[in-house]
Coordinates of C-alpha atoms and ligand atoms in Angstrom, one line a residue:
M416 CA 71.9 113.9 100.8
I417 CA 68.3 113.2 99.9
N418 CA 65.8 112.8 102.7
H419 CA 64.1 109.5 101.8
E420 CA 61.2 109.8 104.2
R421 CA 60.4 113.4 103.1
L422 CA 60.6 112.5 99.4
K423 CA 58.4 109.4 99.9
N424 CA 55.8 111.4 101.8
L425 CA 55.8 114.2 99.2
L426 CA 55.3 111.7 96.4
I427 CA 52.4 110.1 98.1
E428 CA 50.9 113.5 98.9
L429 CA 51.2 114.6 95.2
I430 CA 49.7 111.3 94.0
K431 CA 46.6 111.9 96.1
I432 CA 45.9 115.2 94.5
D433 CA 43.8 114.6 91.3
S434 CA 45.4 116.2 88.3
L435 CA 44.0 114.9 85.0
S436 CA 45.1 116.9 82.0
R437 CA 43.4 120.3 81.9
R438 CA 42.6 120.0 85.7
E439 CA 46.0 120.5 87.2
R440 CA 45.1 123.5 89.3
D441 CA 45.1 121.8 92.8
V442 CA 48.5 120.3 92.3
A443 CA 49.9 123.5 90.7
L444 CA 48.8 125.6 93.8
F445 CA 50.4 123.0 96.1
L446 CA 53.6 123.2 94.1
K447 CA 53.6 127.0 94.0
R448 CA 53.6 127.0 97.8
E449 CA 56.4 124.4 97.8
M450 CA 58.5 126.4 95.4
E451 CA 58.0 129.7 97.2
E452 CA 58.9 128.0 100.5
L453 CA 62.2 127.0 98.9
G454 CA 62.9 130.6 98.0
A455 CA 61.9 130.6 94.3
E456 CA 60.1 133.3 92.4
V457 CA 57.0 131.6 90.9
E458 CA 54.8 132.5 87.9
F459 CA 52.1 130.9 85.8
D460 CA 51.8 131.4 82.1
D461 CA 48.6 131.5 80.0
A462 CA 48.9 128.0 78.6
G463 CA 45.9 126.9 80.6
E464 CA 43.6 129.4 78.8
K465 CA 45.1 128.3 75.5
V466 CA 44.2 124.7 76.0
G467 CA 41.0 125.1 77.9
G468 CA 42.5 124.0 81.2
N469 CA 42.2 125.4 84.7
V470 CA 45.8 126.5 85.3
G471 CA 48.9 127.3 83.2
N472 CA 52.4 126.0 83.4
L473 CA 54.2 126.8 86.6
I474 CA 57.6 128.4 86.2
A475 CA 59.9 128.9 89.2
H476 CA 63.2 130.6 89.3
F477 CA 65.9 129.8 91.9
P478 CA 68.6 132.4 91.8
G479 CA 71.3 130.0 93.3
D480 CA 74.3 131.4 95.0
R481 CA 76.7 131.0 92.0
P482 CA 75.2 133.6 89.6
G483 CA 78.1 133.0 87.2
A484 CA 77.1 129.4 86.6
A485 CA 74.9 128.5 83.6
P486 CA 71.2 128.3 84.5
F487 CA 69.8 124.8 84.4
L488 CA 66.3 123.6 83.7
L489 CA 64.4 120.9 85.6
S490 CA 61.0 120.0 84.2
A491 CA 58.3 117.5 84.9
H492 CA 54.6 117.4 84.0
M493 CA 51.8 117.9 86.5
D494 CA 49.0 116.0 84.7
T495 CA 48.3 112.3 84.9
V496 CA 46.4 109.9 82.6
A497 CA 43.0 108.3 83.2
P498 CA 41.9 106.4 85.2
G499 CA 43.6 108.8 87.6
E500 CA 41.0 110.2 90.1
G501 CA 40.9 109.3 93.7
I502 CA 44.2 107.4 93.5
V503 CA 45.0 105.3 96.6
P504 CA 48.7 104.6 96.8
V505 CA 49.6 101.3 98.4
L506 CA 53.1 100.8 99.8
D507 CA 54.4 97.2 99.9
G508 CA 58.0 97.3 101.2
T509 CA 59.7 99.7 98.9
I510 CA 57.2 99.2 96.0
L511 CA 54.5 101.8 95.6
R512 CA 51.5 101.0 93.5
S513 CA 47.8 101.9 93.2
D514 CA 45.0 99.8 94.6
G515 CA 44.4 98.5 91.1
R516 CA 41.5 100.8 90.2
T517 CA 43.6 103.6 88.8
V518 CA 47.1 104.4 87.5
L519 CA 49.6 105.3 90.2
G520 CA 50.4 108.7 88.7
G521 CA 54.2 108.1 89.2
D522 CA 54.1 109.4 85.7
D523 CA 55.0 112.1 86.3
K524 CA 54.5 112.9 90.0
S525 CA 57.8 111.0 90.6
G526 CA 59.6 113.6 88.4
V527 CA 57.8 116.5 90.2
A528 CA 58.7 115.1 93.7
I529 CA 62.3 114.5 92.7
I530 CA 62.7 118.1 91.6
C531 CA 61.2 119.4 94.8
E532 CA 63.3 117.2 97.1
A533 CA 66.5 117.8 95.2
L534 CA 66.0 121.6 95.5
R535 CA 65.0 121.2 99.2
A536 CA 68.2 119.3 99.8
V537 CA 70.3 121.9 98.1
R538 CA 68.8 124.6 100.4
E539 CA 69.0 122.5 103.5
K540 CA 72.6 121.3 103.0
K541 CA 73.6 124.8 101.7
I542 CA 75.1 123.1 98.5
P543 CA 76.5 125.8 96.2
C544 CA 74.7 125.8 92.9
G545 CA 73.9 128.0 89.9
P546 CA 70.5 129.4 88.9
V547 CA 67.8 126.7 88.4
D548 CA 64.6 127.2 86.4
V549 CA 61.8 124.7 87.2
A550 CA 59.0 124.2 84.7
F551 CA 56.0 122.1 85.9
T552 CA 54.0 121.7 82.8
I553 CA 50.3 121.0 82.2
C554 CA 48.7 118.7 79.6
E555 CA 51.8 116.6 78.6
E556 CA 49.5 113.6 78.3
A557 CA 47.1 115.5 76.1
G558 CA 49.8 116.0 73.4
L559 CA 52.6 117.9 75.1
L560 CA 50.3 120.9 75.0
G561 CA 51.7 122.7 78.0
A562 CA 55.2 122.6 76.7
K563 CA 54.0 123.6 73.2
W564 CA 52.4 126.8 74.7
L565 CA 55.3 127.5 77.1
D566 CA 57.2 130.6 76.1
V567 CA 60.8 129.6 76.6
A568 CA 61.8 133.3 76.8
R569 CA 60.5 133.1 80.3
L570 CA 63.3 130.6 81.1
K571 CA 66.8 131.7 81.8
A572 CA 68.1 128.1 81.3
R573 CA 69.0 126.9 77.8
T574 CA 69.8 123.4 78.8
G575 CA 68.4 120.9 81.3
L576 CA 66.4 117.8 82.0
V577 CA 62.9 116.5 81.8
L578 CA 62.3 113.9 84.5
D579 CA 59.8 111.6 82.8
S580 CA 61.0 108.1 82.0
D581 CA 61.4 104.8 83.7
S582 CA 64.5 102.8 84.7
V583 CA 67.2 104.5 86.6
G584 CA 70.5 104.9 84.8
F585 CA 68.9 105.9 81.5
L586 CA 69.1 109.2 79.8
F587 CA 66.8 109.4 76.8
T588 CA 68.5 111.6 74.3
R589 CA 66.8 110.5 71.1
A590 CA 63.1 110.3 70.4
P591 CA 61.1 110.2 67.2
A592 CA 59.1 112.9 65.4
A593 CA 55.4 112.1 65.1
N594 CA 52.6 112.9 62.8
R595 CA 49.0 112.2 63.9
F596 CA 46.2 112.1 61.4
E597 CA 42.5 112.0 61.0
I598 CA 41.3 110.4 57.8
A599 CA 37.7 110.5 56.7
V600 CA 36.6 107.9 54.2
H601 CA 33.4 108.8 52.4
G602 CA 31.1 106.3 50.7
L603 CA 27.4 106.5 49.7
E604 CA 24.4 105.8 51.9
A605 CA 21.8 103.2 50.8
H606 CA 19.2 100.8 52.3
A607 CA 21.2 97.7 53.0
G608 CA 18.3 95.3 52.2
V609 CA 16.3 97.1 49.5
C610 CA 19.1 98.6 47.3
P611 CA 22.6 97.9 48.5
E612 CA 23.8 98.2 44.9
K613 CA 23.1 102.0 45.2
G614 CA 25.5 102.3 48.1
I615 CA 29.3 102.4 48.6
N616 CA 30.2 100.9 51.9
A617 CA 32.7 103.3 53.6
I618 CA 33.6 100.7 56.2
Q619 CA 34.5 98.2 53.5
V620 CA 36.6 100.8 51.7
A621 CA 38.4 101.7 55.0
A622 CA 38.9 98.0 55.8
E623 CA 40.5 97.4 52.3
G624 CA 42.7 100.4 52.8
I625 CA 43.9 99.4 56.2
A626 CA 44.5 95.8 55.1
R627 CA 47.0 97.2 52.5
M628 CA 48.9 99.2 55.2
K629 CA 52.2 98.4 56.8
L630 CA 51.5 99.1 60.5
G631 CA 53.1 98.5 63.8
R632 CA 56.9 98.3 63.8
I633 CA 58.0 99.4 60.4
D634 CA 61.8 99.4 61.1
A635 CA 64.1 100.1 64.0
E636 CA 63.3 103.9 63.7
T637 CA 59.7 103.9 62.6
T638 CA 56.3 102.8 63.9
A639 CA 52.7 103.4 62.7
N640 CA 49.3 102.8 64.2
I641 CA 45.6 103.2 63.4
G642 CA 44.3 103.7 66.9
L643 CA 40.6 104.6 66.4
I644 CA 37.9 103.9 64.0
E645 CA 34.3 105.0 64.1
G646 CA 31.6 105.0 61.5
G647 CA 28.2 103.6 60.5
V648 CA 24.7 104.4 61.7
A649 CA 22.7 101.2 61.7
V650 CA 23.0 97.5 60.6
N651 CA 20.5 98.1 57.8
I652 CA 22.2 101.1 56.3
V653 CA 25.2 101.0 53.9
P654 CA 27.5 103.3 55.8
N655 CA 28.6 106.5 54.0
A656 CA 31.4 107.6 56.4
V657 CA 34.2 106.3 58.5
L658 CA 36.7 108.3 60.5
L659 CA 40.1 106.8 61.2
K660 CA 42.6 108.3 63.6
G661 CA 46.2 107.2 63.6
E662 CA 49.8 108.2 63.9
A663 CA 53.3 107.5 62.5
R664 CA 56.6 108.1 64.3
S665 CA 60.1 108.0 63.2
H666 CA 63.6 109.1 64.2
S667 CA 64.0 109.9 60.5
E668 CA 62.1 112.7 58.9
E669 CA 62.3 111.0 55.4
K670 CA 60.9 107.8 56.8
L671 CA 58.2 109.6 58.6
A672 CA 57.1 111.4 55.5
A673 CA 57.2 108.2 53.5
Q674 CA 55.1 106.2 56.1
T675 CA 52.5 109.0 56.4
A676 CA 52.1 109.1 52.6
H677 CA 52.0 105.4 52.4
M678 CA 49.1 105.2 54.8
I679 CA 47.0 107.8 53.0
R680 CA 47.8 106.3 49.6
C681 CA 46.6 102.8 50.8
L682 CA 43.2 104.4 51.5
E683 CA 43.1 106.4 48.3
E684 CA 43.8 103.2 46.3
A685 CA 41.1 101.4 48.1
A686 CA 38.7 104.3 47.5
A687 CA 39.6 104.4 43.8
A688 CA 38.3 100.8 43.4
H689 CA 34.8 101.8 44.6
S690 CA 32.5 103.8 42.3
L691 CA 29.1 103.4 40.8
T692 CA 26.8 105.2 38.3
L693 CA 23.3 106.1 39.3
D694 CA 21.0 107.8 36.8
G695 CA 24.0 108.8 34.7
Q696 CA 25.8 110.4 37.7
V697 CA 29.1 108.9 38.9
F698 CA 29.7 108.4 42.6
R699 CA 33.1 107.6 44.0
A700 CA 34.4 106.7 47.4
R701 CA 36.9 109.3 48.5
V702 CA 39.4 110.1 51.2
E703 CA 40.0 113.3 53.1
A704 CA 43.2 113.2 55.2
R705 CA 44.3 115.8 57.8
V706 CA 47.9 115.4 58.9
E707 CA 49.3 117.3 61.9
R708 CA 52.8 117.4 63.3
D709 CA 52.4 116.1 66.8
Y710 CA 56.0 116.7 67.9
D711 CA 59.5 117.0 66.5
R712 CA 62.3 114.7 67.1
L713 CA 64.7 114.8 70.0
N714 CA 68.4 114.3 69.3
V715 CA 70.9 115.3 71.9
A716 CA 74.5 114.4 70.9
D717 CA 76.4 111.9 73.1
D718 CA 79.3 114.4 73.4
S719 CA 77.1 117.4 74.3
P720 CA 77.9 119.2 77.5
L721 CA 74.5 118.1 78.9
V722 CA 75.3 114.3 78.4
R723 CA 78.8 114.8 79.8
L724 CA 77.3 116.5 82.9
V725 CA 74.8 113.7 83.5
R726 CA 77.5 111.1 83.0
A727 CA 79.8 112.9 85.4
A728 CA 77.1 113.0 88.1
G729 CA 76.3 109.3 87.5
K730 CA 80.0 108.5 87.9
N731 CA 80.2 110.3 91.2
L732 CA 77.3 108.2 92.4
G733 CA 78.5 104.9 90.9
V734 CA 75.7 104.8 88.3
D735 CA 76.7 104.0 84.7
I736 CA 74.5 106.3 82.6
R737 CA 73.4 104.9 79.3
T738 CA 72.0 107.2 76.6
E739 CA 69.1 105.6 74.8
A740 CA 66.5 106.2 72.1
T741 CA 62.8 105.9 73.0
G742 CA 59.8 105.5 70.8
G743 CA 57.8 107.9 72.9
G744 CA 57.6 111.7 72.8
C745 CA 57.7 113.9 75.8
D746 CA 58.1 117.6 76.7
A747 CA 61.8 117.4 75.9
N748 CA 60.9 117.0 72.2
V749 CA 59.2 120.3 72.4
F750 CA 61.9 122.1 74.4
N751 CA 64.5 121.0 71.9
K752 CA 62.4 122.2 69.0
K753 CA 62.3 125.6 70.7
G754 CA 66.1 125.8 70.8
L755 CA 66.9 124.4 74.2
E756 CA 69.0 121.3 74.8
V757 CA 67.0 119.0 77.0
A758 CA 67.2 115.2 77.6
N759 CA 64.8 112.9 79.5
L760 CA 66.2 111.4 82.8
S761 CA 64.5 108.4 84.4
T762 CA 62.7 108.5 87.7
G763 CA 61.8 104.9 88.4
M764 CA 58.2 104.9 87.2
R765 CA 57.2 101.5 85.6
E766 CA 54.3 100.1 83.6
I767 CA 53.0 103.6 83.1
H768 CA 49.6 104.3 81.6
T769 CA 48.2 101.1 83.2
V770 CA 46.5 100.3 86.5
K771 CA 49.5 98.1 87.2
E772 CA 51.8 101.1 87.3
W773 CA 54.4 100.8 90.1
L774 CA 57.6 102.4 91.3
D775 CA 60.4 101.2 93.5
L776 CA 61.2 103.9 96.0
K777 CA 64.9 102.9 95.9
D778 CA 64.9 104.0 92.2
L779 CA 63.2 107.3 93.2
Y780 CA 65.8 108.0 95.8
L781 CA 68.7 107.3 93.5
S782 CA 67.1 109.5 90.8
A783 CA 66.8 112.4 93.3
E784 CA 70.5 111.9 94.3
M785 CA 71.3 112.1 90.6
V786 CA 69.4 115.3 90.1
L787 CA 71.0 116.9 93.1
E788 CA 74.5 115.9 91.9
I789 CA 73.8 117.2 88.5
V790 CA 72.6 120.6 89.9
R791 CA 75.7 120.7 92.2
L792 CA 78.1 119.9 89.3
N793 CA 76.4 122.4 87.0
G794 CA 77.1 125.0 89.6
E795 CA 80.8 124.4 89.2
S796 CA 80.6 125.1 85.5
Ligands
LIG1228 ZN1 55.0 111.3 81.5

């Protein structure tokens, strides 16, 4: 059903259009034409203005020819991670990769291309189907920002798929909630050679706090990371400030709260061990933590109509669909938080967020067949 050559060419064309987060306009305008050509009604929302980008989320409505069927959402993100400018896709047999200087951008141009081709095939082969909403989001890689600003009242669909994960045959139905935080550790500045005893070294306090922390894989459901640290001014100054940036994720809200509190407590305990008195005045190291909910957990039940639909489509194509948990967050987390039921279907992208990113076109074609079959089956609902 899927036109392989056309899908391959579309993916390559999309990959060649630069679309770092907040700069998705060129690819968005390309997709607007693509969607309109397929008979969709297209609108952009104001998410771009909200996040300081150059375009909003693209929302396209396909009426379908079975208006009685439940509307279905297909979504993928238009932005790619750095280094992702001037991507030169290199095809080696059926393997598509970059020339090694940039990512490939299969994350998530593969999802975008699959949606376009599946809908093109529906139209071309006159396959009966229900209404389909398409949401091509911005700024997924910048913290799911496009999805966060997307007003789901603009969508008719209340269930659907995000196409934004790797191996074919996987449907990601569970993903963790995440907190991200910035923690400032304050010490006291002093000359490092003349009077170090008049200083409190914020780097040392931070180091002691981090050394106490459980980080990395905490348990099967929970992970934690300190990903950035910056501080200090010069080698001869006792540093008075360090900024740490980190995150914690868990499939369990209780564990997420406990891990977040643990990380802050470790730094507070370290700070409590550092104080000094100068001219009768007491100075103490201190910690200022700002915790933000990055995204909420994703949890679509195995016996939900959505999972049953995807499994049925897989069965028709001889693909055994496995539902899986992932440690990553994606737009589906946000859509579910907003009351939709959305899971994340694989597209064939591999080793994403690295310059070694690659994709086997055979996986891409199979994913597109899956999406087409899902849309067709949904039309029978
Ligand atoms: Zn992605």
